[in-house]
Structures are given as C-alpha cells and as structure tokens.
Amino acid sequence: MDSFTGSQSYLESRVTVVTGDITKQQVDAIVNAANSSLMGGGGVDGAIHAAGGPSILAECREIRRTQYPDGLPTGEAVLTTGGKLPARFVIHTVGPVWGRAGGRESELLAACYRNSLQLAADHDLRAIAFPAISTGIYGYPREQAAIVASTAIKDFLSRNRTLRKVRLVFYSPGDAAVFVQHQRFEEER
Ligand code: ADP
C-alpha cells in the first residue's frame, strides 16, 4: 500500500488510525511527544503549545518545579489541562531518541504508550489520541515504531476496560500507510 485515505480500525474499533492534526482532535486527552524539559519544542510539541495557549506551559513549569526538577525521564508521562485545545487534557510523554537509548529504544517507546494510557485510565478518561511518538525529530524508524506502538496499545487494552477509544493520528497519509502496513494489532501472541 503506498497511499492512505480514510480511516482504519482495529480491536473491535477501540483503535482508529487517521490522518490529521493532533491539536484538532476532540477527545478527552491528546498525547504530546514532548522533550524532557517540558518547556516546549518543535513538531507536535510546538503545535500543541501554540494551539493550547500559555496555561499548558505554566502547568508544565509547575510539574518541573514540584515533581521533576531534573526533567521528565524518557518513557514517563504527566498530565496537564488542555488550555484552549478541544481536548480537555494533554498527556506529555518523552520518547526515546533513536540511537541514543543504549539499545533500550523499543522498551522506552512502549513505556511511553503504556504510561500515557495508564494515566488516562487513572483519570477515568474514555478517549485518547496519540501522535507517532519519536518518529519525527527523534528519528525512530516508522516501521519499527508501528510494531512497538501497536503491541503496547494492544497489551494495555486487553487488561483495561476504562479506555474506550484510542485514536492514532498521523500527519501525512504516507505515515499512516506505513503504520497500517506494519502494525501488529490483530496478531496472535
Ligand atoms: P519526536 O521528537 O518525538 O520525534 P515530533 O513532534 O518531531 O516528535 O514528531 C512525531 C510525529 O508527529 C512525526 O511523525 C511528525 O510528522 C508528526 N507531527 C508533527 N506535527 C504534528 C501534528 N500537528 N499533528 C500530528 N502529528 C504531527
């Protein structure tokens, strides 16, 4: 498949793959592919802070001050409100930088998905949207990220019933197509 239009769903429609802008998603929480400073950056991070307004950064600053003075560790996740975004909350997680995680890249990327989903469930949220964490500036190969992300989401959803909808938002149809081609949602384990 070399092009992708429309949407694709998995796991009895609990997971949907779409092409679009993460900041426009009307869900309970969107996930931010943040960096450990939590002080904003490029890509998804910049778009979320630009669209959500300064209250998100103020909350991130408070999280740094009270919980993570040295920055949010890779694989961990924290929650702020969504400011002016359609989503009520933003879950900030730090993906691994490809080639800089000492061979723990897949484990840390899986932790991003698992910890973000757990945080959403802890807050009783029903619908969450993810960008393709680490596959931009952080350089994680899209094919391998698809395997890790789909496996982590599938494992979590098999244990948790609070979360009803997980939407995976890709910036380009090509990125969505690569994901669809490499995902492992329906595979027996
Ligand atoms: P990271 O630093 O974790 O690699 P990036 O923000 O650089 O994060 O990129 C992650 C993915 O999100 C990339 O595939 C990029 O194309 C995509 N992306 C960038 N902006 C948006 C957006 N507004 N909505 C959805 N996806 C986006």
CSV table of C-alpha atoms and ligand atoms in Angstrom, one decimal:
chain,number,residue,atom,x,y,z
A,1,MET,CA,0.0,0.0,0.0
A,2,ASP,CA,1.5,3.3,-0.9
A,3,SER,CA,-1.3,5.7,-0.2
A,4,PHE,CA,-3.7,6.0,2.7
A,5,THR,CA,-7.0,7.8,2.8
A,6,GLY,CA,-10.0,7.4,5.2
A,7,SER,CA,-9.5,5.6,8.5
A,8,GLN,CA,-8.7,2.1,9.6
A,9,SER,CA,-9.8,0.5,12.8
A,10,TYR,CA,-8.6,-2.4,14.9
A,11,LEU,CA,-9.5,-4.4,18.1
A,12,GLU,CA,-13.3,-4.1,17.7
A,13,SER,CA,-13.0,-0.4,16.7
A,14,ARG,CA,-11.3,0.6,20.0
A,15,VAL,CA,-8.3,1.7,17.9
A,16,THR,CA,-8.6,4.0,14.9
A,17,VAL,CA,-5.9,5.2,12.6
A,18,VAL,CA,-6.5,8.6,11.0
A,19,THR,CA,-4.5,11.3,9.1
A,20,GLY,CA,-4.7,14.8,10.6
A,21,ASP,CA,-3.6,17.3,13.1
A,22,ILE,CA,-3.3,16.1,16.7
A,23,THR,CA,-4.2,19.6,18.1
A,24,LYS,CA,-7.7,19.4,16.4
A,25,GLN,CA,-8.8,16.1,17.9
A,26,GLN,CA,-11.9,16.2,20.0
A,27,VAL,CA,-11.0,13.6,22.6
A,28,ASP,CA,-10.6,13.6,26.4
A,29,ALA,CA,-6.8,13.8,26.1
A,30,ILE,CA,-4.2,14.2,23.4
A,31,VAL,CA,-0.7,13.0,23.9
A,32,ASN,CA,2.3,15.3,23.4
A,33,ALA,CA,5.6,14.0,22.1
A,34,ALA,CA,7.4,16.3,24.5
A,35,ASN,CA,11.1,16.5,25.4
A,36,SER,CA,12.3,16.1,29.0
A,37,SER,CA,12.4,19.8,29.7
A,38,LEU,CA,8.6,20.0,29.3
A,39,MET,CA,9.3,23.6,28.1
A,40,GLY,CA,8.1,23.1,24.6
A,41,GLY,CA,9.9,22.4,21.3
A,42,GLY,CA,9.3,21.7,17.7
A,43,GLY,CA,7.0,19.3,15.9
A,44,VAL,CA,3.9,18.1,17.8
A,45,ASP,CA,5.2,19.8,21.0
A,46,GLY,CA,5.3,23.3,19.4
A,47,ALA,CA,1.9,22.8,17.7
A,48,ILE,CA,0.2,21.8,21.0
A,49,HIS,CA,1.6,24.7,22.9
A,50,ALA,CA,0.8,27.1,20.1
A,51,ALA,CA,-2.8,25.9,19.8
A,52,GLY,CA,-3.4,25.4,23.6
A,53,GLY,CA,-2.0,28.7,24.8
A,54,PRO,CA,0.3,29.6,27.7
A,55,SER,CA,-1.6,27.8,30.5
A,56,ILE,CA,-0.2,24.4,29.4
A,57,LEU,CA,3.4,25.7,29.7
A,58,ALA,CA,2.6,27.2,33.1
A,59,GLU,CA,1.4,23.8,34.3
A,60,CYS,CA,4.5,22.1,32.9
A,61,ARG,CA,6.7,24.6,34.7
A,62,GLU,CA,4.9,23.7,38.0
A,63,ILE,CA,5.3,19.9,37.3
A,64,ARG,CA,9.0,20.5,36.8
A,65,ARG,CA,9.3,22.5,40.0
A,66,THR,CA,7.4,20.1,42.2
A,67,GLN,CA,7.9,16.7,40.7
A,68,TYR,CA,10.7,16.6,38.1
A,69,PRO,CA,13.3,19.2,38.8
A,70,ASP,CA,15.7,17.4,36.5
A,71,GLY,CA,13.2,16.9,33.7
A,72,LEU,CA,10.7,14.2,32.8
A,73,PRO,CA,12.5,10.9,32.3
A,74,THR,CA,12.2,9.1,28.9
A,75,GLY,CA,9.2,6.8,28.9
A,76,GLU,CA,7.3,8.6,31.7
A,77,ALA,CA,4.1,10.6,31.3
A,78,VAL,CA,2.4,13.5,33.1
A,79,LEU,CA,-0.9,15.3,32.7
A,80,THR,CA,-1.9,18.9,32.3
A,81,THR,CA,-5.2,20.5,31.2
A,82,GLY,CA,-5.7,21.3,27.6
A,83,GLY,CA,-5.9,25.1,27.7
A,84,LYS,CA,-7.7,26.3,24.6
A,85,LEU,CA,-7.5,22.9,22.8
A,86,PRO,CA,-10.6,20.9,22.1
A,87,ALA,CA,-9.1,18.2,24.2
A,88,ARG,CA,-9.6,18.6,28.0
A,89,PHE,CA,-6.2,17.3,28.9
A,90,VAL,CA,-2.7,16.9,27.4
A,91,ILE,CA,-0.6,13.9,28.4
A,92,HIS,CA,3.1,14.8,28.0
A,93,THR,CA,5.5,11.9,27.4
A,94,VAL,CA,9.1,11.8,26.4
A,95,GLY,CA,10.0,9.3,23.6
A,96,PRO,CA,13.5,7.8,23.2
A,97,VAL,CA,15.9,9.4,20.7
A,98,TRP,CA,16.7,6.8,18.1
A,99,GLY,CA,20.3,5.5,18.6
A,100,ARG,CA,20.7,7.3,21.9
A,101,ALA,CA,19.0,5.0,24.4
A,102,GLY,CA,21.6,2.3,24.7
A,103,GLY,CA,19.5,-0.4,23.0
A,104,ARG,CA,16.5,0.3,25.1
A,105,GLU,CA,14.7,2.3,22.4
A,106,SER,CA,11.8,-0.2,22.0
A,107,GLU,CA,11.3,-0.7,25.7
A,108,LEU,CA,11.2,3.0,26.3
A,109,LEU,CA,8.8,3.7,23.4
A,110,ALA,CA,6.5,1.0,24.7
A,111,ALA,CA,6.6,2.7,28.1
A,112,CYS,CA,5.5,6.0,26.6
A,113,TYR,CA,2.3,4.4,25.2
A,114,ARG,CA,1.7,2.2,28.3
A,115,ASN,CA,2.3,5.1,30.8
A,116,SER,CA,0.2,7.5,28.8
A,117,LEU,CA,-2.7,5.0,28.6
A,118,GLN,CA,-2.4,4.3,32.3
A,119,LEU,CA,-2.5,8.0,33.2
A,120,ALA,CA,-5.6,8.4,31.1
A,121,ALA,CA,-7.3,5.4,32.7
A,122,ASP,CA,-6.3,6.7,36.2
A,123,HIS,CA,-8.2,9.9,35.4
A,124,ASP,CA,-11.2,8.0,34.1
A,125,LEU,CA,-10.8,9.2,30.5
A,126,ARG,CA,-12.5,7.4,27.7
A,127,ALA,CA,-10.9,8.7,24.5
A,128,ILE,CA,-7.2,9.5,23.8
A,129,ALA,CA,-5.3,10.5,20.7
A,130,PHE,CA,-1.6,9.8,20.1
A,131,PRO,CA,0.8,11.2,17.6
A,132,ALA,CA,3.6,8.9,16.3
A,133,ILE,CA,5.9,9.4,19.2
A,134,SER,CA,9.6,9.6,18.4
A,135,THR,CA,9.2,9.3,14.7
A,136,GLY,CA,9.9,12.9,13.9
A,137,ILE,CA,12.9,14.9,15.2
A,138,TYR,CA,13.8,11.9,17.4
A,139,GLY,CA,14.4,9.7,14.4
A,140,TYR,CA,12.7,6.4,15.3
A,141,PRO,CA,12.1,4.4,12.1
A,142,ARG,CA,8.4,4.5,11.4
A,143,GLU,CA,8.1,0.7,10.6
A,144,GLN,CA,9.6,-0.3,13.9
A,145,ALA,CA,7.7,2.3,15.8
A,146,ALA,CA,4.5,0.9,14.4
A,147,ILE,CA,5.3,-2.6,15.8
A,148,VAL,CA,6.2,-1.2,19.2
A,149,ALA,CA,3.2,1.2,19.5
A,150,SER,CA,0.6,-1.3,18.3
A,151,THR,CA,1.9,-4.1,20.6
A,152,ALA,CA,1.9,-1.8,23.6
A,153,ILE,CA,-1.6,-0.5,22.9
A,154,LYS,CA,-3.0,-3.9,22.3
A,155,ASP,CA,-1.4,-5.3,25.6
A,156,PHE,CA,-2.8,-2.4,27.6
A,157,LEU,CA,-6.3,-2.6,26.1
A,158,SER,CA,-6.5,-6.3,26.8
A,159,ARG,CA,-6.1,-5.5,30.5
A,160,ASN,CA,-8.1,-2.3,30.8
A,161,ARG,CA,-11.8,-1.5,30.1
A,162,THR,CA,-11.9,2.2,31.1
A,163,LEU,CA,-10.5,3.4,27.9
A,164,ARG,CA,-12.9,3.1,25.0
A,165,LYS,CA,-11.2,4.8,22.1
A,166,VAL,CA,-7.6,5.2,21.1
A,167,ARG,CA,-7.0,7.3,18.0
A,168,LEU,CA,-3.7,7.2,16.3
A,169,VAL,CA,-3.1,10.5,14.4
A,170,PHE,CA,-0.6,10.6,11.5
A,171,TYR,CA,0.4,13.9,10.0
A,172,SER,CA,0.6,12.5,6.5
A,173,PRO,CA,-1.2,9.8,4.6
A,174,GLY,CA,2.2,8.2,3.9
A,175,ASP,CA,2.9,7.9,7.6
A,176,ALA,CA,-0.5,6.4,8.2
A,177,ALA,CA,0.1,3.9,5.4
A,178,VAL,CA,3.4,2.7,6.9
A,179,PHE,CA,1.7,2.3,10.2
A,180,VAL,CA,-1.2,0.2,8.8
A,181,GLN,CA,1.3,-2.0,6.9
A,182,HIS,CA,3.4,-2.7,10.0
A,183,GLN,CA,1.0,-2.7,12.9
A,184,ARG,CA,0.5,-5.9,14.9
A,185,PHE,CA,-2.9,-5.4,16.4
A,186,GLU,CA,-4.6,-8.5,15.1
A,187,GLU,CA,-1.6,-10.8,15.6
A,188,GLU,CA,-1.9,-13.8,17.9
A,189,ARG,CA,0.8,-13.8,20.6
B,1,ADP,P1,9.6,13.4,18.3
B,1,ADP,O1,10.5,14.5,18.8
B,1,ADP,O2,9.0,12.5,19.4
B,1,ADP,O3,10.1,12.6,17.2
B,1,ADP,P2,8.0,15.1,16.6
B,1,ADP,O4,7.0,16.1,17.0
B,1,ADP,O5,9.2,15.6,15.9
B,1,ADP,O6,8.3,14.2,17.8
B,1,ADP,O7,7.3,14.1,15.6
B,1,ADP,C1,6.4,13.0,15.9
B,1,ADP,C2,5.5,12.7,14.7
B,1,ADP,O8,4.4,13.6,14.8
B,1,ADP,C3,6.1,12.8,13.3
B,1,ADP,O9,5.6,11.7,12.6
B,1,ADP,C4,5.5,14.2,12.8
B,1,ADP,O10,5.4,14.1,11.4
B,1,ADP,C5,4.2,14.2,13.5
B,1,ADP,N1,3.6,15.5,13.6
B,1,ADP,C6,4.1,16.7,13.6
B,1,ADP,N2,3.2,17.7,13.9
B,1,ADP,C7,2.0,17.1,14.0
B,1,ADP,C8,0.7,17.5,14.3
B,1,ADP,N3,0.3,18.8,14.5
B,1,ADP,N4,-0.3,16.5,14.4
B,1,ADP,C9,0.0,15.2,14.3
B,1,ADP,N5,1.2,14.7,14.0
B,1,ADP,C10,2.2,15.7,13.9
